[in-house]
Short mmCIF file of C-alpha atoms in Angstrom, two decimals:
data_model
loop_
_atom_site.label_atom_id
_atom_site.label_comp_id
_atom_site.label_asym_id
_atom_site.label_seq_id
_atom_site.Cartn_x
_atom_site.Cartn_y
_atom_site.Cartn_z
CA UNK M 1 -41.57 202.00 -104.27
CA UNK M 2 -38.74 199.70 -103.13
CA UNK M 3 -39.33 197.25 -100.32
CA UNK M 4 -38.36 198.51 -96.88
CA UNK M 5 -34.93 197.26 -95.74
CA UNK M 6 -34.41 195.30 -92.56
CA UNK M 7 -33.03 197.02 -89.48
CA UNK M 8 -29.97 194.78 -89.73
CA UNK M 9 -29.24 196.12 -93.22
CA UNK M 10 -29.75 199.72 -92.05
CA UNK M 11 -27.27 199.23 -89.22
CA UNK M 12 -24.70 197.67 -91.54
CA UNK M 13 -25.04 200.43 -94.14
CA UNK M 14 -25.51 203.54 -91.99
CA UNK M 15 -22.86 204.26 -89.37
CA UNK M 16 -24.87 207.06 -87.72
CA UNK M 17 -27.86 204.75 -87.18
CA UNK M 18 -25.47 202.23 -85.62
CA UNK M 19 -23.88 204.93 -83.46
CA UNK M 20 -27.30 206.03 -82.14
CA UNK M 21 -28.11 202.51 -81.03
CA UNK M 22 -24.79 201.83 -79.39
CA UNK M 23 -25.13 204.89 -77.13
CA UNK M 24 -28.12 207.18 -77.55
CA UNK M 25 -26.80 210.70 -78.31
CA UNK M 26 -28.78 212.43 -75.56
CA UNK M 27 -26.96 210.21 -73.03
CA UNK M 28 -23.58 211.78 -73.83
CA UNK M 29 -24.40 214.39 -71.17
CA UNK M 30 -24.21 211.64 -68.52
CA UNK M 31 -20.51 211.08 -69.12
CA UNK M 32 -19.56 214.61 -70.12
CA UNK M 33 -17.50 215.10 -66.89
CA UNK M 34 -15.46 212.04 -67.88
CA UNK M 35 -14.87 213.42 -71.39
CA UNK M 36 -13.74 216.73 -69.93
CA UNK M 37 -11.44 214.97 -67.48
CA UNK M 38 -9.86 212.84 -70.23
CA UNK M 39 -9.36 215.85 -72.50
CA UNK M 40 -10.46 216.74 -76.00
CA UNK M 41 -7.84 214.62 -77.76
CA UNK M 42 -9.22 211.47 -76.09
CA UNK M 43 -12.83 212.03 -77.17
CA UNK M 44 -13.89 209.53 -79.81
CA UNK M 45 -15.29 210.71 -83.15
CA UNK M 46 -18.56 208.94 -82.24
CA UNK M 47 -18.92 211.11 -79.13
CA UNK M 48 -18.11 214.21 -81.16
CA UNK M 49 -21.08 213.27 -83.36
CA UNK M 50 -23.29 212.67 -80.31
CA UNK M 51 -22.49 216.15 -79.04
CA UNK M 52 -24.33 217.47 -82.09
CA UNK M 53 -27.57 216.61 -80.28
CA UNK M 54 -26.58 219.36 -77.82
CA UNK M 55 -26.11 221.92 -80.58
CA UNK M 56 -22.36 221.49 -81.02
CA UNK M 57 -20.28 221.26 -84.18
CA UNK M 58 -16.50 221.39 -84.52
CA UNK M 59 -15.12 224.82 -85.23
CA UNK M 60 -12.37 224.89 -87.85
CA UNK M 61 -9.66 223.78 -87.39
CA UNK M 62 -10.55 220.80 -85.22
CA UNK M 63 -8.37 221.61 -82.25
CA UNK M 64 -10.88 221.61 -79.40
CA UNK M 65 -13.30 224.44 -80.13
CA UNK M 66 -16.99 224.11 -80.98
CA UNK M 67 -19.73 226.16 -82.52
CA UNK M 68 -22.80 226.14 -80.27
CA UNK M 69 -26.31 226.72 -81.63
CA UNK M 70 -28.91 228.12 -79.21
CA UNK M 71 -32.51 227.47 -80.26
CA UNK M 72 -34.98 230.38 -80.17
CA UNK M 73 -38.52 229.34 -81.20
CA UNK M 74 -39.90 231.86 -83.71
CA UNK M 75 -36.89 234.03 -82.83
CA UNK M 76 -38.57 235.51 -79.73
CA UNK M 77 -36.27 236.53 -76.85
CA UNK M 78 -36.90 238.39 -73.62
CA UNK M 79 -34.22 240.92 -72.64
CA UNK M 80 -33.11 238.53 -69.88
CA UNK M 81 -32.55 235.73 -72.39
CA UNK M 82 -30.67 238.01 -74.77
CA UNK M 83 -28.53 239.19 -71.88
CA UNK M 84 -27.70 235.59 -70.97
CA UNK M 85 -26.52 234.87 -74.50
CA UNK M 86 -24.50 238.06 -74.54
CA UNK M 87 -22.84 237.21 -71.26
CA UNK M 88 -21.90 233.74 -72.52
CA UNK M 89 -20.47 235.26 -75.69
CA UNK M 90 -18.31 237.63 -73.65
CA UNK M 91 -17.24 234.95 -71.19
CA UNK M 92 -16.50 232.10 -73.58
CA UNK M 93 -17.12 233.13 -77.20
CA UNK M 94 -14.62 235.96 -77.76
CA UNK M 95 -17.45 238.51 -77.69
CA UNK M 96 -18.89 237.23 -80.97
CA UNK M 97 -22.23 235.77 -82.06
CA UNK M 98 -23.98 235.05 -85.35
CA UNK M 99 -27.70 235.20 -86.09
CA UNK M 100 -28.77 232.29 -88.29
CA UNK M 101 -31.42 231.78 -90.97
CA UNK M 102 -33.36 229.53 -88.55
CA UNK M 103 -33.65 232.27 -85.92
CA UNK M 104 -30.92 230.66 -83.80
CA UNK M 105 -27.95 232.35 -82.16
CA UNK M 106 -24.56 230.74 -82.73
CA UNK M 107 -21.51 231.03 -80.47
CA UNK M 108 -18.00 229.95 -81.38
CA UNK M 109 -14.80 228.94 -79.54
CA UNK M 110 -16.69 226.90 -76.93
CA UNK M 111 -14.55 224.25 -75.23
CA UNK M 112 -15.62 221.02 -73.51
CA UNK M 113 -14.76 222.41 -70.09
CA UNK M 114 -17.04 225.40 -70.76
CA UNK M 115 -20.08 223.19 -71.27
CA UNK M 116 -21.24 222.53 -67.68
CA UNK M 117 -21.45 226.25 -66.94
CA UNK M 118 -22.89 227.08 -70.37
CA UNK M 119 -25.64 224.46 -70.13
CA UNK M 120 -26.52 225.42 -66.54
CA UNK M 121 -26.61 229.13 -67.42
CA UNK M 122 -28.86 228.52 -70.43
CA UNK M 123 -31.21 226.29 -68.46
CA UNK M 124 -31.64 228.92 -65.72
CA UNK M 125 -32.60 231.42 -68.43
CA UNK M 126 -35.11 229.08 -70.08
CA UNK M 127 -32.89 228.54 -73.15
CA UNK M 128 -31.66 225.33 -74.73
CA UNK M 129 -29.27 223.94 -77.31
CA UNK M 130 -30.98 220.53 -77.33
CA UNK M 131 -31.54 219.48 -80.91
CA UNK M 132 -29.70 222.47 -82.32
CA UNK M 133 -27.89 219.90 -84.48
CA UNK M 134 -28.26 216.13 -84.92
CA UNK M 135 -31.18 213.98 -86.08
CA UNK M 136 -33.82 216.01 -84.30
CA UNK M 137 -36.54 218.60 -84.74
CA UNK M 138 -34.43 221.70 -85.29
CA UNK M 139 -35.45 225.19 -84.16
CA UNK M 140 -39.13 225.76 -84.96
CA UNK M 141 -39.29 228.98 -86.93
CA UNK M 142 -42.09 231.46 -87.46
CA UNK M 143 -42.85 235.08 -88.14
CA UNK M 144 -40.70 237.21 -85.80
CA UNK M 145 -43.58 239.63 -85.18
CA UNK M 146 -46.12 236.95 -84.26
CA UNK M 147 -48.66 238.27 -81.80
CA UNK M 148 -48.03 241.93 -82.55
CA UNK M 149 -48.40 242.31 -86.33
CA UNK M 150 -51.73 243.92 -87.34
CA UNK M 151 -51.68 241.98 -90.62
CA UNK M 152 -51.35 238.48 -89.15
CA UNK M 153 -54.37 236.19 -89.39
CA UNK M 154 -54.15 235.05 -85.78
CA UNK M 155 -51.45 234.57 -83.14
CA UNK M 156 -49.42 231.41 -83.81
CA UNK M 157 -47.21 231.76 -80.73
CA UNK M 158 -49.19 229.34 -78.49
CA UNK M 159 -48.80 226.52 -81.01
CA UNK M 160 -45.11 227.30 -81.62
CA UNK M 161 -44.46 227.26 -77.88
CA UNK M 162 -46.39 224.00 -77.45
CA UNK M 163 -44.50 222.35 -80.30
CA UNK M 164 -41.14 223.53 -78.94
CA UNK M 165 -41.96 222.24 -75.44
CA UNK M 166 -43.00 218.88 -76.85
CA UNK M 167 -40.27 218.21 -79.43
CA UNK M 168 -37.14 219.87 -77.97
CA UNK M 169 -35.20 217.21 -76.10
CA UNK M 170 -38.00 214.64 -76.53
CA UNK M 171 -36.20 211.29 -76.68
CA UNK M 172 -38.89 209.80 -78.93
CA UNK M 173 -38.22 212.50 -81.54
CA UNK M 174 -34.46 212.67 -81.12
CA UNK M 175 -33.84 209.59 -83.25
CA UNK M 176 -35.15 210.82 -86.60
CA UNK M 177 -33.67 209.62 -89.91
CA UNK M 178 -31.97 213.00 -90.11
CA UNK M 179 -32.59 216.66 -89.23
CA UNK M 180 -36.16 217.92 -89.52
CA UNK M 181 -37.31 221.50 -90.00
CA UNK M 182 -40.73 222.86 -89.03
CA UNK M 183 -42.10 226.36 -89.53
CA UNK M 184 -45.42 227.69 -88.21
CA UNK M 185 -46.76 231.13 -89.07
CA UNK M 186 -49.80 233.22 -89.90
CA UNK M 187 -47.75 236.07 -91.39
CA UNK M 188 -49.63 237.68 -94.29
CA UNK M 189 -46.32 237.92 -96.17
CA UNK M 190 -45.15 234.36 -95.35
CA UNK M 191 -41.82 235.86 -94.28
CA UNK M 192 -40.74 232.57 -92.69
CA UNK M 193 -40.06 230.79 -96.01
CA UNK M 194 -42.62 227.98 -95.84
CA UNK M 195 -41.33 226.92 -99.25
CA UNK M 196 -38.09 225.64 -97.69
CA UNK M 197 -39.18 223.60 -94.68
CA UNK M 198 -39.86 219.90 -94.17
CA UNK M 199 -43.23 220.78 -92.60
CA UNK M 200 -44.86 224.17 -93.08
CA UNK M 201 -48.08 225.21 -91.34
CA UNK M 202 -49.44 228.35 -93.01
CA UNK M 203 -52.24 230.28 -91.36
CA UNK M 204 -55.68 230.22 -93.07
CA UNK M 205 -59.27 230.80 -92.02
CA UNK M 206 -61.85 228.38 -93.35
CA UNK M 207 -65.52 228.23 -92.43
CA UNK M 208 -64.93 230.84 -89.74
CA UNK M 209 -62.26 228.69 -88.06
CA UNK M 210 -58.56 229.41 -87.55
CA UNK M 211 -56.23 226.78 -88.91
CA UNK M 212 -53.41 225.95 -91.25
CA UNK M 213 -52.65 224.86 -94.77
CA UNK M 214 -50.03 222.12 -94.90
CA UNK M 215 -46.99 221.95 -97.16
CA UNK M 216 -44.38 219.21 -97.00
CA UNK M 217 -40.98 218.35 -98.40
CA UNK M 218 -39.18 221.66 -98.74
CA UNK M 219 -35.45 221.88 -98.24
CA UNK M 220 -32.20 222.97 -99.84
CA UNK M 221 -28.69 221.54 -99.46
CA UNK M 222 -27.38 219.77 -102.57
CA UNK M 223 -30.82 218.51 -103.72
CA UNK M 224 -33.21 221.45 -103.26
CA UNK M 225 -36.98 221.12 -103.21
CA UNK M 226 -39.87 223.57 -102.91
CA UNK M 227 -42.46 222.36 -100.37
CA UNK M 228 -45.60 220.88 -101.91
CA UNK M 229 -49.18 221.56 -100.84
CA UNK M 230 -51.05 218.60 -99.36
CA UNK M 231 -54.38 220.33 -99.98
CA UNK M 232 -55.76 220.03 -96.46
CA UNK M 233 -57.09 222.36 -93.78
CA UNK M 234 -55.88 221.64 -90.25
CA UNK M 235 -57.73 223.33 -87.36
CA UNK M 236 -55.40 224.79 -84.75
CA UNK M 237 -56.56 222.22 -82.19
CA UNK M 238 -55.43 219.35 -84.44
CA UNK M 239 -52.06 220.75 -85.48
CA UNK M 240 -49.89 218.94 -82.92
CA UNK M 241 -51.57 215.63 -83.72
CA UNK M 242 -50.82 216.12 -87.43
CA UNK M 243 -47.19 217.11 -86.77
CA UNK M 244 -46.68 213.92 -84.79
CA UNK M 245 -48.38 211.77 -87.43
CA UNK M 246 -46.05 213.08 -90.14
CA UNK M 247 -42.93 212.59 -88.05
CA UNK M 248 -44.04 209.14 -86.88
CA UNK M 249 -44.69 207.98 -90.44
CA UNK M 250 -41.30 209.21 -91.59
CA UNK M 251 -39.16 208.03 -88.70
CA UNK M 252 -40.65 204.52 -88.65
CA UNK M 253 -40.05 203.89 -92.35
CA UNK M 254 -36.64 202.23 -92.63
CA UNK M 255 -36.37 203.18 -96.30
CA UNK M 256 -35.37 206.65 -95.10
CA UNK M 257 -32.67 205.40 -92.73
CA UNK M 258 -30.69 203.27 -95.16
CA UNK M 259 -28.77 206.20 -96.71
CA UNK M 260 -27.90 209.51 -95.05
CA UNK M 261 -28.11 211.13 -98.48
CA UNK M 262 -31.80 210.17 -98.82
CA UNK M 263 -32.71 210.63 -95.15
CA UNK M 264 -34.84 213.77 -95.48
CA UNK M 265 -38.62 214.14 -95.57
CA UNK M 266 -38.39 215.70 -99.05
CA UNK M 267 -37.41 212.31 -100.48
CA UNK M 268 -40.43 210.69 -98.85
CA UNK M 269 -42.61 213.36 -100.48
CA UNK M 270 -40.89 212.63 -103.79
CA UNK M 271 -41.76 208.94 -103.41
CA UNK M 272 -45.32 209.27 -102.06
CA UNK M 273 -46.46 212.46 -103.76
CA UNK M 274 -48.85 214.90 -102.02
CA UNK M 275 -51.82 212.53 -102.23
CA UNK M 276 -49.80 209.62 -100.88
CA UNK M 277 -48.55 211.76 -97.97
CA UNK M 278 -52.12 212.76 -97.21
CA UNK M 279 -53.19 209.12 -97.16
CA UNK M 280 -50.31 208.22 -94.86
CA UNK M 281 -51.24 211.00 -92.41
CA UNK M 282 -54.93 210.06 -92.51
CA UNK M 283 -54.12 206.40 -91.89
CA UNK M 284 -52.15 207.34 -88.78
CA UNK M 285 -54.86 209.69 -87.54
CA UNK M 286 -57.62 207.21 -88.28
CA UNK M 287 -59.75 209.82 -90.04
CA UNK M 288 -59.98 211.91 -93.18
CA UNK M 289 -58.52 215.39 -93.27
CA UNK M 290 -60.61 218.32 -94.45
CA UNK M 291 -59.99 219.63 -97.96
CA UNK M 292 -58.39 223.06 -98.22
CA UNK M 293 -60.71 225.45 -100.03
CA UNK M 294 -58.08 227.98 -101.10
CA UNK M 295 -54.30 227.98 -100.99
CA UNK M 296 -52.97 230.96 -98.96
CA UNK M 297 -50.89 233.39 -100.99
CA UNK M 298 -48.50 235.98 -99.53
CA UNK M 299 -49.32 239.67 -99.80
CA UNK M 300 -45.77 240.36 -100.97
CA UNK M 301 -42.28 240.28 -99.51
CA UNK M 302 -41.01 241.82 -96.29
CA UNK M 303 -38.17 241.56 -93.80
CA UNK M 304 -40.18 243.57 -91.23
CA UNK M 305 -37.45 246.21 -91.16
CA UNK M 306 -38.03 249.81 -90.09
CA UNK M 307 -40.80 251.25 -87.90
CA UNK M 308 -44.25 249.61 -87.89
CA UNK M 309 -47.32 250.05 -85.67
CA UNK M 310 -48.26 247.00 -83.61
CA UNK M 311 -51.80 245.72 -83.18
CA UNK M 312 -51.44 246.96 -79.58
CA UNK M 313 -52.46 250.63 -79.71
CA UNK M 314 -49.70 253.17 -79.16
CA UNK M 315 -46.89 250.63 -79.57
CA UNK M 316 -44.50 249.92 -82.43
CA UNK M 317 -41.97 247.36 -83.52
CA UNK M 318 -38.72 248.40 -85.19
CA UNK M 319 -36.66 246.11 -87.40
CA UNK M 320 -32.90 246.73 -87.45
CA UNK M 321 -30.55 245.37 -90.13
CA UNK M 322 -27.65 243.34 -88.77
CA UNK M 323 -24.80 243.65 -91.23
CA UNK M 324 -23.53 240.16 -92.14
CA UNK M 325 -25.54 238.68 -89.26
CA UNK M 326 -22.83 239.54 -86.74
CA UNK M 327 -23.56 240.81 -83.23
CA UNK M 328 -21.07 241.10 -80.39
CA UNK M 329 -21.88 239.96 -76.90
CA UNK M 330 -21.39 243.51 -75.63
CA UNK M 331 -23.92 244.79 -78.15
CA UNK M 332 -26.40 242.19 -76.93
CA UNK M 333 -25.94 243.37 -73.36
CA UNK M 334 -26.60 246.97 -74.31
CA UNK M 335 -29.65 246.07 -76.38
CA UNK M 336 -31.04 243.94 -73.52
CA UNK M 337 -30.63 246.79 -71.03
CA UNK M 338 -32.28 249.28 -73.38
CA UNK M 339 -35.27 247.06 -74.20
CA UNK M 340 -35.78 245.86 -70.64
CA UNK M 341 -36.20 249.46 -69.48
CA UNK M 342 -39.47 249.85 -71.43
CA UNK M 343 -40.73 246.25 -71.21
CA UNK M 344 -40.25 245.19 -74.82
CA UNK M 345 -38.66 242.12 -76.29
CA UNK M 346 -36.29 241.14 -79.11
CA UNK M 347 -37.16 239.07 -82.15
CA UNK M 348 -34.66 237.42 -84.51
CA UNK M 349 -35.50 237.17 -88.21
CA UNK M 350 -34.83 234.61 -90.93
CA UNK M 351 -32.69 237.21 -92.71
CA UNK M 352 -30.29 237.39 -89.72
CA UNK M 353 -31.66 240.70 -88.38
CA UNK M 354 -33.42 241.66 -85.14
CA UNK M 355 -36.62 243.47 -84.20
CA UNK M 356 -37.41 245.37 -81.03
CA UNK M 357 -41.04 245.37 -79.90
CA UNK M 358 -43.20 247.39 -77.56
CA UNK M 359 -41.79 250.82 -78.41
CA UNK M 360 -44.18 253.64 -77.47
CA UNK M 361 -45.03 256.20 -80.16
CA UNK M 362 -43.16 258.98 -78.38
CA UNK M 363 -40.06 256.81 -77.87
CA UNK M 364 -39.49 255.65 -81.45
CA UNK M 365 -36.96 258.32 -82.42
CA UNK M 366 -34.98 257.83 -79.23
CA UNK M 367 -34.81 254.05 -79.62
CA UNK M 368 -33.78 254.32 -83.27
CA UNK M 369 -31.02 256.75 -82.30
CA UNK M 370 -29.76 254.66 -79.37
CA UNK M 371 -29.73 251.39 -81.32
CA UNK M 372 -27.79 253.18 -84.08
CA UNK M 373 -25.24 254.22 -81.45
CA UNK M 374 -24.91 250.54 -80.46
CA UNK M 375 -24.05 249.76 -84.07
CA UNK M 376 -27.29 249.06 -85.96
CA UNK M 377 -28.48 252.14 -87.88
CA UNK M 378 -31.62 252.18 -90.01
CA UNK M 379 -30.36 254.65 -92.62
CA UNK M 380 -28.34 252.09 -94.59
CA UNK M 381 -28.86 250.34 -97.90
CA UNK M 382 -31.35 247.49 -98.02
CA UNK M 383 -28.47 245.11 -98.70
CA UNK M 384 -27.67 245.30 -94.98
CA UNK M 385 -31.05 243.68 -94.26
CA UNK M 386 -31.36 241.26 -97.17
CA UNK M 387 -27.77 240.13 -97.77
CA UNK M 388 -27.30 236.71 -96.16
CA UNK M 389 -24.09 234.78 -95.57
CA UNK M 390 -23.45 231.53 -93.72
CA UNK M 391 -20.64 231.12 -91.19
CA UNK M 392 -18.18 230.05 -93.92
CA UNK M 393 -14.43 230.47 -93.74
CA UNK M 394 -12.55 230.51 -91.44
CA UNK M 395 -14.80 228.84 -88.83
CA UNK M 396 -16.86 226.21 -90.67
CA UNK M 397 -15.31 222.85 -91.53
CA UNK M 398 -17.57 222.41 -94.56
CA UNK M 399 -16.84 225.78 -96.17
CA UNK M 400 -14.30 226.02 -98.97
CA UNK M 401 -14.60 229.79 -99.42
CA UNK M 402 -15.21 232.99 -97.51
CA UNK M 403 -18.82 234.06 -97.06
CA UNK M 404 -19.35 236.97 -94.69
CA UNK M 405 -16.24 238.81 -95.83
CA UNK M 406 -17.11 238.10 -99.47
CA UNK M 407 -20.66 239.42 -98.96
CA UNK M 408 -19.19 242.53 -97.33
CA UNK M 409 -16.95 243.05 -100.37
CA UNK M 410 -19.88 242.67 -102.79
CA UNK M 411 -22.25 244.94 -100.86
CA UNK M 412 -19.67 247.70 -100.52
CA UNK M 413 -18.93 247.45 -104.23
CA UNK M 414 -22.63 247.66 -105.14
CA UNK M 415 -23.13 250.65 -102.85
CA UNK M 416 -20.14 252.48 -104.28
CA UNK M 417 -21.19 251.70 -107.85
CA UNK M 418 -24.97 252.17 -107.75
CA UNK M 419 -25.76 253.97 -104.50
CA UNK M 420 -29.28 252.89 -103.48
CA UNK M 421 -30.44 252.05 -107.01
CA UNK M 422 -29.63 248.36 -106.60
CA UNK M 423 -31.21 247.98 -103.17
CA UNK M 424 -33.80 245.44 -104.24
CA UNK M 425 -31.25 242.85 -105.40
CA UNK M 426 -30.75 240.17 -102.75
CA UNK M 427 -27.31 238.54 -102.52
CA UNK M 428 -26.86 235.25 -100.63
CA UNK M 429 -23.43 233.68 -100.07
CA UNK M 430 -22.77 230.09 -99.02
CA UNK M 431 -19.42 228.45 -98.43
CA UNK M 432 -20.54 224.94 -99.44
CA UNK M 433 -23.53 223.03 -100.88
CA UNK M 434 -25.32 222.78 -97.52
CA UNK M 435 -26.99 226.11 -98.36
CA UNK M 436 -27.34 227.54 -94.84
CA UNK M 437 -27.59 231.00 -96.46
CA UNK M 438 -30.16 229.80 -99.03
CA UNK M 439 -28.10 230.64 -102.12
CA UNK M 440 -30.61 228.65 -104.18
CA UNK M 441 -33.31 231.28 -103.60
CA UNK M 442 -31.40 234.57 -103.53
CA UNK M 443 -31.62 236.95 -106.49
CA UNK M 444 -27.90 236.31 -106.85
CA UNK M 445 -26.71 233.22 -105.02
CA UNK M 446 -23.04 232.38 -104.55
CA UNK M 447 -21.76 228.97 -103.52
CA UNK M 448 -18.13 228.56 -102.62
CA UNK M 449 -16.03 226.16 -104.65
CA UNK M 450 -12.43 226.00 -105.87
CA UNK M 451 -10.87 227.00 -109.16
CA UNK M 452 -9.30 224.37 -111.39
CA UNK M 453 -6.00 226.22 -111.21
CA UNK M 454 -3.81 226.31 -108.12
CA UNK M 455 -1.34 228.82 -106.78
CA UNK M 456 2.35 228.52 -107.54
CA UNK M 457 2.68 226.88 -104.12
CA UNK M 458 0.04 224.29 -105.06
CA UNK M 459 -2.71 225.71 -102.85
CA UNK M 460 -6.36 225.74 -103.88
CA UNK M 461 -7.84 229.03 -105.12
CA UNK M 462 -11.25 230.07 -103.85
CA UNK M 463 -13.99 230.51 -106.45
CA UNK M 464 -17.79 230.69 -106.61
CA UNK M 465 -20.70 229.26 -108.53
CA UNK M 466 -23.26 231.99 -109.37
CA UNK M 467 -26.94 230.97 -109.13
CA UNK M 468 -29.69 232.98 -110.81
CA UNK M 469 -33.51 232.88 -111.22
CA UNK M 470 -34.21 231.67 -107.69
CA UNK M 471 -36.79 233.17 -105.36
CA UNK M 472 -39.62 232.57 -102.90
CA UNK M 473 -43.29 233.48 -102.95
CA UNK M 474 -46.12 232.46 -105.31
CA UNK M 475 -43.63 231.93 -108.14
CA UNK M 476 -41.04 230.20 -105.96
CA UNK M 477 -38.26 228.62 -107.94
CA UNK M 478 -34.92 226.99 -107.22
CA UNK M 479 -32.07 228.92 -108.80
CA UNK M 480 -29.76 227.55 -111.47
CA UNK M 481 -25.98 227.57 -111.48
CA UNK M 482 -25.39 229.72 -114.54
CA UNK M 483 -21.72 230.59 -114.01
CA UNK M 484 -19.16 228.19 -112.60
CA UNK M 485 -15.81 228.57 -110.86
CA UNK M 486 -15.74 232.36 -110.98
CA UNK M 487 -12.43 233.45 -109.38
CA UNK M 488 -12.92 235.06 -106.01
CA UNK M 489 -11.30 238.36 -107.01
CA UNK M 490 -13.68 238.66 -110.00
CA UNK M 491 -16.99 237.90 -108.31
CA UNK M 492 -17.93 241.47 -107.41
CA UNK M 493 -17.44 242.54 -111.03
CA UNK M 494 -19.63 239.69 -112.31
CA UNK M 495 -22.33 240.78 -109.85
CA UNK M 496 -21.91 244.41 -110.86
CA UNK M 497 -22.37 243.63 -114.57
CA UNK M 498 -25.50 241.58 -113.91
CA UNK M 499 -27.02 244.31 -111.74
CA UNK M 500 -26.10 247.03 -114.24
CA UNK M 501 -27.77 245.14 -117.09
CA UNK M 502 -30.90 244.70 -114.97
CA UNK M 503 -31.10 248.39 -114.07
CA UNK M 504 -30.58 249.46 -117.68
CA UNK M 505 -32.87 246.93 -119.38
CA UNK M 506 -35.59 246.00 -116.91
CA UNK M 507 -39.16 246.08 -118.13
CA UNK M 508 -41.87 247.88 -116.17
CA UNK M 509 -42.50 246.14 -112.85
CA UNK M 510 -39.80 243.56 -113.51
CA UNK M 511 -37.86 242.14 -110.59
CA UNK M 512 -34.29 240.90 -110.84
CA UNK M 513 -35.40 237.26 -110.84
CA UNK M 514 -37.89 238.01 -113.67
CA UNK M 515 -35.12 239.68 -115.66
CA UNK M 516 -32.92 236.60 -115.27
CA UNK M 517 -35.78 234.25 -116.16
CA UNK M 518 -36.42 236.27 -119.33
CA UNK M 519 -32.83 235.86 -120.53
CA UNK M 520 -31.06 232.69 -121.60
CA UNK M 521 -28.07 231.17 -119.82
CA UNK M 522 -25.89 232.30 -122.70
CA UNK M 523 -27.11 235.90 -122.46
CA UNK M 524 -26.62 236.02 -118.70
CA UNK M 525 -23.16 234.50 -118.99
CA UNK M 526 -22.14 237.02 -121.64
CA UNK M 527 -23.38 239.89 -119.46
CA UNK M 528 -21.60 238.64 -116.34
CA UNK M 529 -18.34 237.99 -118.16
CA UNK M 530 -18.46 241.32 -120.02
CA UNK M 531 -18.46 239.54 -123.37
CA UNK M 532 -21.69 240.79 -124.92
CA UNK M 533 -21.55 241.39 -128.64
CA UNK M 534 -23.22 244.68 -129.49
CA UNK M 535 -25.30 245.20 -132.62
CA UNK M 536 -23.13 245.73 -135.71
CA UNK M 537 -19.97 244.39 -134.06
CA UNK M 538 -17.60 242.46 -136.28
CA UNK M 539 -17.36 238.79 -135.37
#
């Protein structure tokens, strides 16, 4: 392992580390009135970066509007909190919100002069944007039906809430080498994607005690990794201590501050290996960790959609697909009013959907009908629940291609072509390599790019890379880019041909990812391009 650099070298090489030491990002709030008074055009690029610590990124184009990310630990919202977000969306966000794959809610078109009222309104409601972006602990995710699911091992909500209270806005943990993602869950299906997080605590029971298995180093973006087991059992009472030990070891090692590209925990896990990470944690704790007797395995896959009985007798939760992850502020207000009337709450899922809890047995049909009237019916194809798209064009500055509209085009084409026969195929669409929509692990993952050709006017043409073989679960695997620079107007036909081949040739019990893993790159490319050579054909 290379020798740790000096702080002086880090500050010379890494402009963000230098920026954080010149004015700590959390302190930007102290001179926000001055920034508003001077006007957007006078705000320095350094202060624009510091605003990320308050959950703000530039909307595209950069003319004064921001995307704002509201953190929702484990996706759990009271009706009052949902109403607050809805009201802000109506007041400032053009009646538009997006549900994210980290159980956040995102608003757009927020201006600097909106921020004092937005921050005050969120604080009164017990909500925060602190650490929604920036070098912080991002939203702590979990199973959306924690505390109510009959299949869960135990209720992880107290630990999630404790971790959120401790880390959100904590100055000591707001100067990390880069963003850091934690997930905590005891879901029997591991619906929260522990494979993809920097730190994953997965519920287990060992020796009659509740606790967690630990996996480290997951993450996507341009260099994806599946989280690796550390082989230890962590009792619930020791979980916070272990979380801090991991973060302390990472944030104090200057090797992971020298380059922004390498400033993620996954690279530390690459360097140390699972055993080395365990030794580092144990050294910080001053004691040995207990060996894990058996690695927890998920029961299967679920999005928690549809009607399910809760562990509380006579009550149910109902999962509603949110097409393309889009919800209007007005819809939020109506949902909040409906759920508040019977004392339930709202849970946001990793797949950009929502769940309503606390529905009495004799009220299920009515609630399903009324939510459908608001715009979220249950009797739709499964693509509405499993299709995932990032913000993309036209709002995200990183995106080079459409995402939500492209996913809409693909889903409608699949429905028209196959009806419900292709429901199990999951399509994920990202507009850039950052992989907010997890294209690496969809059955069919699309990443926006540009074609080599240009229009007659010299403009870039949108295109997509197509990733196959990815997936989560016991056989988790990062997908591979099998087809490159597929023209935007041809993508739905490439997807159609792949799905058709799967439906016609699948072996018994075979999933789409298994089908793709069974075939070679050349075979999959020929199928997608419609260039297969049939038996007996003349070359």
